């Protein structure tokens, strides 16, 4: 059997030395081979992706048509060792789409999208392959394999089963039809949201700028100019424009207009209205999971998540809900005191405005002052320091030119184990915004860890969009951005710490994978980081204690609003997918659900159903929006474990358990089990309540 696996290795990783297509060439150079980012050409992409997909399909065909009876080694393991060429090509593809996008590349992306979908469904729908997987799975239910092999087998089987691989011919063809219809509906849904974002612009005149910060005024003048309305100021119908406008504008009528535009996206009773599309989507999703024998979409989706059932997810949300709306009542009362002077009763378009007034009064926190102590380079050092204390990692910069990069801004570090000197991998950092780079911050890997066919080192990257300073100037960032910087570094550490045997076990469980990165955020405000790294960029003085105290105090500010608007959307997402879609009228469902929840009238859901893109412009976050707070329960509970331990956030014993149970296993272990091993018990909701400044629950 082993012989067969070895022949498969040789075939699948047979290096295509002779190709002059960079995307297909095996990686060479130092550190076990690195991507040749400096040589990649957009015109190579199409050929490379097609050829790599075709080779992978050939490998899969060979596994499916193996004459020998199916075994874990000749099927599951063989699948694990297939597709390396495509994986390498995708490392380049990912960089071209996220870091260095161009119109030429986007045209290719559009062309390839249906081909990727086709390639994936060819694998999933391969009947012979699924028969082999299913027979191994069946045997293993009676006679389980070693724990991580069993997990890999179950995960693989479930992935195929959940995608309709086990259906008979008729059902399979209906399944495919439904998927096609759904993908068209998802596109229409996002097109409609985009239409309403682009077409409901509020133009301000010079005398309507009251209260607005200077940078907002500047950028809205530019946006108006770009839209051919020179001399005016444009408030675009997106969150990044709406949120600051509602926070600062003194023009109440305009606040109302901007608020209404934003929260009516997809709900304007015109050809761009999304309500009937949502009904269709819910019906088709329901029909599809019924073909597979599930009660509803939520039950199908959550079975291999940490929550496991919709009931568990719902229970968490409903436990937190009463405290969140209670806190809203307190926040509204605080704000009303100030609003009384303006003879105003707080309406939804007043919430952010008066919350800001309360914030200034209560917390007196000047975010510009905080920035002076947050230099990007020092924060990078701080993250490396934390990784050194918790993971025993040593980060050393690699000289420019030794490892190819896709942009001169990208810096690379080597990561080693401090204790043994063992090489772990490379860390790429691409910090600055530029045209063609997607917004926001993210982490990714170019090569992930596995050791079943030789130990692989990890190539991980962090990507942000800080504004590039003039040469010699420091990059000063906000507290929020510093938190995100730590968050994304948490994802990178999760990649580096992996000790899984098989590549698939690096994959994430959606309501669990944000936990590790959320947790790492907590180290930003530890004394060790504050004292050593948060120093004034000119004087080198450490950040004053009273400023730190203000930052910490402000952490629970406005949590009633933030938690309630989020929970309302998360509850709606679950309830919509747990109900019989035949009976759902979107408008009344939303209204009645909010009524039964006693939703406070002073604020809306964070995402109203007609523009809830997480859930309806695709499937990634359908019945998964609860996952953010699910992970946050773990985060708060684990953070308390550190706070209470003898060595605090740098307690060596607890740090060892953190690495061993929460980071290293990735998906090779059930997250519920892993957490229990770390904490000695399940996570409790109380810690999250305390972190958000809520009253204790009666749960
Ligand atoms: Zn994240």
Short mmCIF file of N, CA, C and O and ligand atoms in Angstrom, two decimals, residues 487-488 491 514 517, ligand 1:
data_model
loop_
_atom_site.label_atom_id
_atom_site.label_comp_id
_atom_site.label_asym_id
_atom_site.label_seq_id
_atom_site.Cartn_x
_atom_site.Cartn_y
_atom_site.Cartn_z
N UNK A 487 -4.54 41.48 15.86
CA UNK A 487 -5.51 40.45 15.47
C UNK A 487 -4.97 39.62 14.29
O UNK A 487 -4.93 38.40 14.34
N UNK A 488 -4.55 40.31 13.25
CA UNK A 488 -4.08 39.61 12.06
C UNK A 488 -2.81 38.82 12.35
O UNK A 488 -2.59 37.74 11.80
N UNK A 491 -3.65 35.46 13.57
CA UNK A 491 -3.88 34.48 12.50
C UNK A 491 -2.54 33.90 12.02
O UNK A 491 -2.42 32.70 11.79
N UNK A 514 -11.77 32.62 14.43
CA UNK A 514 -11.50 34.01 14.81
C UNK A 514 -11.08 34.12 16.27
O UNK A 514 -10.59 35.16 16.70
N UNK A 517 -7.22 34.72 16.99
CA UNK A 517 -6.75 36.05 16.61
C UNK A 517 -7.38 37.12 17.51
O UNK A 517 -6.72 38.10 17.87
ZN1 LIG B 1 -9.69 37.61 11.75
#
